[in-house]
Coordinates of C-alpha atoms and ligand atoms in Angstrom, one line a residue:
X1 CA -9.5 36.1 -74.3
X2 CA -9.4 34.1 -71.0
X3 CA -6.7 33.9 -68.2
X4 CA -7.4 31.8 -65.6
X5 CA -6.0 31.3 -62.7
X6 CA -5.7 27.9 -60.6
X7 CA -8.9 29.3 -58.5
X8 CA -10.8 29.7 -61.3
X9 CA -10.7 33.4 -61.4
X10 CA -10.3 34.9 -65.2
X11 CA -7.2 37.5 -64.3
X12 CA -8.5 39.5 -67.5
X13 CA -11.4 40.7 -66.1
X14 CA -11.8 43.7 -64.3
X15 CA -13.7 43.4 -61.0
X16 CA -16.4 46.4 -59.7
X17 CA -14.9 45.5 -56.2
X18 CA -11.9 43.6 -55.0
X19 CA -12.0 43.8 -51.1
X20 CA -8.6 43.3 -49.3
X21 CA -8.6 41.4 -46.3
X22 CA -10.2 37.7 -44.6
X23 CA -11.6 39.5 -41.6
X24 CA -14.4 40.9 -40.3
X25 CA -14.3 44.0 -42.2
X26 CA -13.8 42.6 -45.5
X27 CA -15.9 39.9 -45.4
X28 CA -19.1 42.3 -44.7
X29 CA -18.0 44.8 -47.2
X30 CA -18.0 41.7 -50.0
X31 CA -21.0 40.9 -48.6
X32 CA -23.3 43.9 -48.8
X33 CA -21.2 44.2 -52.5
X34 CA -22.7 40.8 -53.7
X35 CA -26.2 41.7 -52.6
X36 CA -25.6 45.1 -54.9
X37 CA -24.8 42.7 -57.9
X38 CA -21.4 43.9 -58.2
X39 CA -18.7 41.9 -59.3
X40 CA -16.8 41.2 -56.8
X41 CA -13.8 39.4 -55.4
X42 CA -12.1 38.9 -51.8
X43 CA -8.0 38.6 -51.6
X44 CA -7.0 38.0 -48.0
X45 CA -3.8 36.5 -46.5
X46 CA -5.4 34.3 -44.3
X47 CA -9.2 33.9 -43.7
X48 CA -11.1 35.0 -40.0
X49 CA -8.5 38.2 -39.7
X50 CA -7.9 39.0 -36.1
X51 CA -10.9 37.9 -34.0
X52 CA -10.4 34.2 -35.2
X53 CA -7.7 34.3 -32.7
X54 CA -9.7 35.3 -29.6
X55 CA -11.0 32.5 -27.2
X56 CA -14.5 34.2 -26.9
X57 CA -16.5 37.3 -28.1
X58 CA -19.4 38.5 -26.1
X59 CA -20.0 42.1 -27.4
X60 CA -20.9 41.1 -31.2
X61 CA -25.1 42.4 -30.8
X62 CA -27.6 39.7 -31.7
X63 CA -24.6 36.8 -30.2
X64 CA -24.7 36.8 -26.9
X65 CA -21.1 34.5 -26.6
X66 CA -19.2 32.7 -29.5
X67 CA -16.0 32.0 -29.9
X68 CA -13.3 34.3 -32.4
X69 CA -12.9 31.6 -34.7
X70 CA -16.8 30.3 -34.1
X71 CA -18.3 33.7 -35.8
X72 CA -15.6 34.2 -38.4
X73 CA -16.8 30.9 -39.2
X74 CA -20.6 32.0 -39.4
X75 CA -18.8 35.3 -42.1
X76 CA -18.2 32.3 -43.9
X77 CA -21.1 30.3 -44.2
X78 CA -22.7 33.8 -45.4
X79 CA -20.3 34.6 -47.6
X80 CA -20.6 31.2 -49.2
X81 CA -24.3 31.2 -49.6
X82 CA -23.5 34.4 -51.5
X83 CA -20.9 32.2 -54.1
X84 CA -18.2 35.4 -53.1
X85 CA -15.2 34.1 -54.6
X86 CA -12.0 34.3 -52.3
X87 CA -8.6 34.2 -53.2
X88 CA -5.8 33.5 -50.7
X89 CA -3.1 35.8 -51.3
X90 CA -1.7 39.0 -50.1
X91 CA -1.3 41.9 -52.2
X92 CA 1.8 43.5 -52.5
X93 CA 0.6 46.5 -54.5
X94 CA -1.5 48.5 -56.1
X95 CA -1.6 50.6 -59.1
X96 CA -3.9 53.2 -60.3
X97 CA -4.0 53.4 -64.2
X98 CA -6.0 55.9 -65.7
X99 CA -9.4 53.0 -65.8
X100 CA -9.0 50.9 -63.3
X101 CA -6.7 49.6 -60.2
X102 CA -4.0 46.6 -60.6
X103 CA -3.5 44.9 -57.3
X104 CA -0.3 42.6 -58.0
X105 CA 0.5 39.9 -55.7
X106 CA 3.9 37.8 -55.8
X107 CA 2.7 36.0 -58.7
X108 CA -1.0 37.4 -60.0
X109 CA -2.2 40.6 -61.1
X110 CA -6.4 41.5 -60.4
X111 CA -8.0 44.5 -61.9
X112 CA -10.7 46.3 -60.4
X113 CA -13.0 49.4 -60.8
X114 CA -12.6 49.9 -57.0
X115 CA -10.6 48.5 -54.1
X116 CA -11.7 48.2 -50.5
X117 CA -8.8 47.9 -48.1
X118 CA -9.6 45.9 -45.1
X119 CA -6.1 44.7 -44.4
X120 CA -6.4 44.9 -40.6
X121 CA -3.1 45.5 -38.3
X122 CA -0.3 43.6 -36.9
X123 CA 0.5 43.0 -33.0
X124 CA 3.1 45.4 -31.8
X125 CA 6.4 44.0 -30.3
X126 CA 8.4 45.3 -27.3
X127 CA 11.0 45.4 -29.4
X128 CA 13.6 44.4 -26.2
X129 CA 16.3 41.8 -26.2
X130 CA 15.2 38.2 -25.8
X131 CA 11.9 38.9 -27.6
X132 CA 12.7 37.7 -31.0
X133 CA 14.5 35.3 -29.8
X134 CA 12.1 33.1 -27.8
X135 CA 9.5 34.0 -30.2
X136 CA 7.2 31.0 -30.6
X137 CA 9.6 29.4 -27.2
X138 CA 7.5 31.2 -24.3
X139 CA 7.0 34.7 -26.3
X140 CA 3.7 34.6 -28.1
X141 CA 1.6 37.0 -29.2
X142 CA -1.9 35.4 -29.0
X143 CA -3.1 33.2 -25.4
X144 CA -5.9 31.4 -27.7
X145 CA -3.2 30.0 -29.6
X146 CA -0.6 29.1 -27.4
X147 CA -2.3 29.3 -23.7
X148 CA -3.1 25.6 -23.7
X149 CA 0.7 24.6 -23.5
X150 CA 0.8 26.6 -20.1
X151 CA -0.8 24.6 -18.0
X152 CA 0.1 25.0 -14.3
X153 CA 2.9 27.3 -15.6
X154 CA 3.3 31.0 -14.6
X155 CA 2.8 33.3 -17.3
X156 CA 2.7 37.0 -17.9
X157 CA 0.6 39.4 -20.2
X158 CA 2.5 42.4 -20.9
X159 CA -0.2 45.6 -21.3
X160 CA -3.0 47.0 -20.0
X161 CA -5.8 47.3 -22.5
X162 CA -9.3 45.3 -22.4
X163 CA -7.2 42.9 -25.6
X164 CA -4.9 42.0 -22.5
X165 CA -7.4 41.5 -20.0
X166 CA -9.3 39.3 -21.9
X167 CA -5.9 37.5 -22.6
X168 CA -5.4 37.1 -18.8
X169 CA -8.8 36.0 -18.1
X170 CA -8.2 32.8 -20.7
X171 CA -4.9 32.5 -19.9
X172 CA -5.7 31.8 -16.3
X173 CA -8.0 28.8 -17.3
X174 CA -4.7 26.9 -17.7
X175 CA -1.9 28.5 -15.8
X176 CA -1.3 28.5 -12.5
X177 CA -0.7 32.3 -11.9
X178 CA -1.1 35.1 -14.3
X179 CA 0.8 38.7 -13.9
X180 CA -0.5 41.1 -16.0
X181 CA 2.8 43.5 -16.6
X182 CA 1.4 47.3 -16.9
X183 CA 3.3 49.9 -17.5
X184 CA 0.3 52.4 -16.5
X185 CA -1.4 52.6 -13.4
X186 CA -4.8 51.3 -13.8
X187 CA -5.5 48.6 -16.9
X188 CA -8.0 50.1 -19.7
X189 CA -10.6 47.5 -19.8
X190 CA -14.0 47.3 -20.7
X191 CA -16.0 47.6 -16.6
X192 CA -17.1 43.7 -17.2
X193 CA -13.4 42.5 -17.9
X194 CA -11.5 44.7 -15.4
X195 CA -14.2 43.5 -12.7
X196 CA -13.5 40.0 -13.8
X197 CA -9.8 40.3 -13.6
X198 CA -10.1 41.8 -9.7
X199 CA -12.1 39.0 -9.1
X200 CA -9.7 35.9 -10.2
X201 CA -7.7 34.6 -7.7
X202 CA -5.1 33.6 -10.6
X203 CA -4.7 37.0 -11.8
X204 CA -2.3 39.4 -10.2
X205 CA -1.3 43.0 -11.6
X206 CA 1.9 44.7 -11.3
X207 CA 1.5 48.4 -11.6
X208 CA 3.3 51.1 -13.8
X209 CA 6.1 48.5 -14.7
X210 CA 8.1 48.1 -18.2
X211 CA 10.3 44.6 -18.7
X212 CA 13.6 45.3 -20.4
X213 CA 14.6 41.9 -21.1
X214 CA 13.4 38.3 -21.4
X215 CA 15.8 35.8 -20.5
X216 CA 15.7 31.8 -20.9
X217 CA 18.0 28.9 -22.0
X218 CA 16.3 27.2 -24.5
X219 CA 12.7 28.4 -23.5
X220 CA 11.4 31.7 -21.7
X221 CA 12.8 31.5 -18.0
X222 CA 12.5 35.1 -16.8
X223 CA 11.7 38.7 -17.5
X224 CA 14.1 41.7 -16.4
X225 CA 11.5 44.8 -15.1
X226 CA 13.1 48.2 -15.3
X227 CA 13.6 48.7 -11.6
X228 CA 16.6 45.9 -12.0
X229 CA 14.3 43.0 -10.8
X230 CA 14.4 39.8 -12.0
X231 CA 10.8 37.9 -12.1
X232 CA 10.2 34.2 -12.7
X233 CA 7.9 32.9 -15.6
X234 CA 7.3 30.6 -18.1
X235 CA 6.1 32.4 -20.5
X236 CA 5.4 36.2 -22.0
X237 CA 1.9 37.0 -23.9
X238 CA 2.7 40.5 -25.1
X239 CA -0.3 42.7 -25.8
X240 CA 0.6 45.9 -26.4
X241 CA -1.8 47.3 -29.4
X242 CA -0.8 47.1 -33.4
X243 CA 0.1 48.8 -36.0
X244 CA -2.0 49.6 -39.2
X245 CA -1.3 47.3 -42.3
X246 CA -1.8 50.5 -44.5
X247 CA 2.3 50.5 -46.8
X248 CA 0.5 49.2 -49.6
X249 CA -2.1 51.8 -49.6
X250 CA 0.4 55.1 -48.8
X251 CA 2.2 53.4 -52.1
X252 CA -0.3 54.5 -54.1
X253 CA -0.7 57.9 -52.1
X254 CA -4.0 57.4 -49.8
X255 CA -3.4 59.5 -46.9
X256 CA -2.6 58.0 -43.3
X257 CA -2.6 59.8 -40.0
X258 CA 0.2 60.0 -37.5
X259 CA -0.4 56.0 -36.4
X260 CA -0.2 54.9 -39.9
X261 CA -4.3 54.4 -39.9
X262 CA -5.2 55.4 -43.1
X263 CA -8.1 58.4 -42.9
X264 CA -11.4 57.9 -44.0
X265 CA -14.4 59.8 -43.9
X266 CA -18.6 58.7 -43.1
X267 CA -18.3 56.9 -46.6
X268 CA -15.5 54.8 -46.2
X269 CA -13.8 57.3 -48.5
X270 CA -10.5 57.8 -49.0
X271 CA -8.4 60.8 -50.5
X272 CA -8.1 58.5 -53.5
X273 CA -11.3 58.0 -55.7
X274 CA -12.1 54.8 -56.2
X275 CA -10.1 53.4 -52.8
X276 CA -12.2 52.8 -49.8
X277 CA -11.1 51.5 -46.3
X278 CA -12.4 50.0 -43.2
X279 CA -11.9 48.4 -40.0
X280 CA -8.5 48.4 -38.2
X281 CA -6.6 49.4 -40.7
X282 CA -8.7 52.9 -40.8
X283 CA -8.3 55.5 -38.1
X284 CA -11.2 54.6 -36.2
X285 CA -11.6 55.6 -32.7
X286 CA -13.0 52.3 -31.6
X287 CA -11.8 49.2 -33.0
X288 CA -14.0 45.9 -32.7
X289 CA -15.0 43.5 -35.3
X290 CA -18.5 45.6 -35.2
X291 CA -17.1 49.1 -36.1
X292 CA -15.0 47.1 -38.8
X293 CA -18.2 45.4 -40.4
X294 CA -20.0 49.0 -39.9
X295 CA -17.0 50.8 -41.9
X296 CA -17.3 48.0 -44.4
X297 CA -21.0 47.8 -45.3
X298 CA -20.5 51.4 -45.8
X299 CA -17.6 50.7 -48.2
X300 CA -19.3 48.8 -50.2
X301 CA -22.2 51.1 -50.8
X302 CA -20.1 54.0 -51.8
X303 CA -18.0 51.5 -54.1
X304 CA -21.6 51.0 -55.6
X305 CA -22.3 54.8 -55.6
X306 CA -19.2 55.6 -57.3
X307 CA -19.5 52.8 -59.9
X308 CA -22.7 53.9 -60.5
X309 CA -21.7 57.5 -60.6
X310 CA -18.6 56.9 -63.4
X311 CA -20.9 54.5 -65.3
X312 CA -17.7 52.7 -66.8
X313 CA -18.1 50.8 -69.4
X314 CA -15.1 48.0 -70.7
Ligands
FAD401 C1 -7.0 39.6 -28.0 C2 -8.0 40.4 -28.8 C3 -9.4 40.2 -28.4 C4 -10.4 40.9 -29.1 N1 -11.7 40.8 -28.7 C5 -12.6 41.4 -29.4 C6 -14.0 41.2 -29.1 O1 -14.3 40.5 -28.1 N2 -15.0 41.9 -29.8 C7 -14.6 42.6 -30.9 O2 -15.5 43.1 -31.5 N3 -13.4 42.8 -31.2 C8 -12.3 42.2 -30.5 N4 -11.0 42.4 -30.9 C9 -10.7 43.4 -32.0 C10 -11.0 42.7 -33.4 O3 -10.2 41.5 -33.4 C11 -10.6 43.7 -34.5 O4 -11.2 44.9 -34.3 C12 -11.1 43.1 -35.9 O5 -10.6 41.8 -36.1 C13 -10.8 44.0 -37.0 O6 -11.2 43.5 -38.2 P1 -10.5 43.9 -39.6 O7 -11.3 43.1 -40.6 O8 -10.5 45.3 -39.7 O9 -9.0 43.4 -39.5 P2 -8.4 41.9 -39.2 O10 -9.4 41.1 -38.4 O11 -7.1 42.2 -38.6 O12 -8.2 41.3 -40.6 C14 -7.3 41.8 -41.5 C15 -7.1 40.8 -42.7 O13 -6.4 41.4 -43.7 C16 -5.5 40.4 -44.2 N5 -4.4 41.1 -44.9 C17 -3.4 41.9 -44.3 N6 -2.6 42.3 -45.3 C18 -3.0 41.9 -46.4 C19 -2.6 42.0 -47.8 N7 -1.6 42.8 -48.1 N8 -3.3 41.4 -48.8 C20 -4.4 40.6 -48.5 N9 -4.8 40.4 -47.2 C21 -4.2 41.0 -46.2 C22 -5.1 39.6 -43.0 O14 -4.5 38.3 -43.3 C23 -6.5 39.5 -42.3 O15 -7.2 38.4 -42.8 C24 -10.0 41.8 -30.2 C25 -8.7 41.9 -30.6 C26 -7.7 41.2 -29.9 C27 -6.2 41.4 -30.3

């Protein structure tokens, strides 16, 4: 009996893998589960995850500078030559029967032996008045994708990590000056970043600083600091970390840590047999696309293992 769905997908089968995610960390773990002749299938929400939205990576070994979007692109072609199927959906939840896993989505149920979840994180907000409401109207919470529209303007990034210096560093191709708002007392970039951020005339840092406020009229106008002060700007790039996309996995009881990351071990392993993690989502000390591809490859070995191990038959 056959149930397929509009992507050509037969919704009756159950899957060795189905690997949750579009970004780096998924992609890799579907791929290394393809070469292992599993059956496999990718659900992601949107395709490139995270690093599609930075303007340039230069620490990704064997590519010495490529754009975010320009190697989630290359994922692709790999994952194409492969014939992975990918679905784009998000899963809403998952259930653990006594055989296999049902990962339900607003309108589609998948089965699968195992589940790898790659799901990534979300940008943190500040979480202060004005920032909803000029989201997307001078808030924005990624410079490759809005940046452009500030040309000659004055913008500021609001953290301190090597995410935000990078941010600064494109930003300051287009605007005319770029404050990078820290509430700590040196920024946390990587040496090459930080020295390029001393070094750009466009680039200014205010020092152990929180903003309590954005104000505008119509669009971002200004930015209230917590010593009273009112500071002129066109626009706010907040970059302040993100949280794990892990609900869907504590649902079905694999254990998270204190940030919500959910804990794996050497294998990708999760407290739940059968569910593996990887990449930002997983409580990682060091989060690139390279640790996530690392943590997926190693996913999808122990998916094979375990298959292997159960020998299920259906
Ligand atoms: C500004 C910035 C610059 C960066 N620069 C670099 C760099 O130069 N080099 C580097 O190595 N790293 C860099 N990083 C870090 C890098 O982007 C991440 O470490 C990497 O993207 C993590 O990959 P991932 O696959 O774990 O998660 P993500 O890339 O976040 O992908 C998660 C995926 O899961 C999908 N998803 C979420 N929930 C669901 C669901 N319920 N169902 C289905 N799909 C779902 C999302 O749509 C997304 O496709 C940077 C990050 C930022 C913010």
């Amino acid at each position: 009996m056959f149930n397929i769905d509009m992507n050509g997908i037969d919704l009756e089968k159950v899957f060795d893998l189905i690997v949750l995610g579009g970004g780096p960390a998924a992609i890799s773990c579907a791929i290394y589960a393809a070469r292992f002749a599993m059956d496999i299938l990718i659900i992601g929400k949107t395709f490139g995850g995270l690093i599609a939205t930075t303007h340039v990576v230069e620490n990704y070994p064997a590519i010495t500078s490529i754009s975010g979007q320009g190697l989630m692109n290359m994922f692709k072609d790999h994952m194409d030559s492969l014939n992975i199927p990918y679905i784009s959906d998000e899963i809403q939840s998952i259930e653990k029967t006594d055989d296999y896993f049902i990962l339900h989505s607003f309108f589609q149920k998948f089965k699968a032996k195992t589940v790898c979840i790659a799901t990534g994180s979300e940008r943190k907000k500040l979480g202060i008045p004005g920032e909803e409401e000029f989201a997307g109207r001078g808030v924005s919470y990624c410079a490759t994708c809005d940046g452009p529209f500030y040309k000659d303007k004055v913008v500021c990034v609001i953290g301190g990590s090597d995410s935000a210096a990078k941010e600064a560093l494109f930003l300051s191709q287009n605007a005319k000056k770029v404050y990078i708002i820290y509430r700590g007392g040196e920024i946390r970039a990587e040496p090459i970043n930080k020295k390029r951020v001393y070094e750009n005339e466009g680039i200014e840092i205010i020092y152990k600083t929180n903003i309590i406020e954005i104000k505008g009229n119509g669009a971002v106008r200004s930015v209230i600091f917590d010593n009273g002060k009112e500071f002129k700007v066109d626009g706010v790039f907040i970059e302040i970390g993100s949280k794990p996309n892990s609900d869907l996995a504590k649902r079905v009881g694999v254990k998270t840590n204190e940030k919500g990351e959910i804990i794996i071990n050497r294998k990708s392993e999760t407290n739940v047999p059968g569910i593996f993690a990887s990449g930002d989502v997983a409580n990682s000390p060091f989060k690139q696309a390279i640790t996530g591809v690392a943590e997926g490859v190693i996913a999808a070995y122990s998916a094979f293992d375990y298959i292997k191990e159960i020998d299920i038959e259906y």
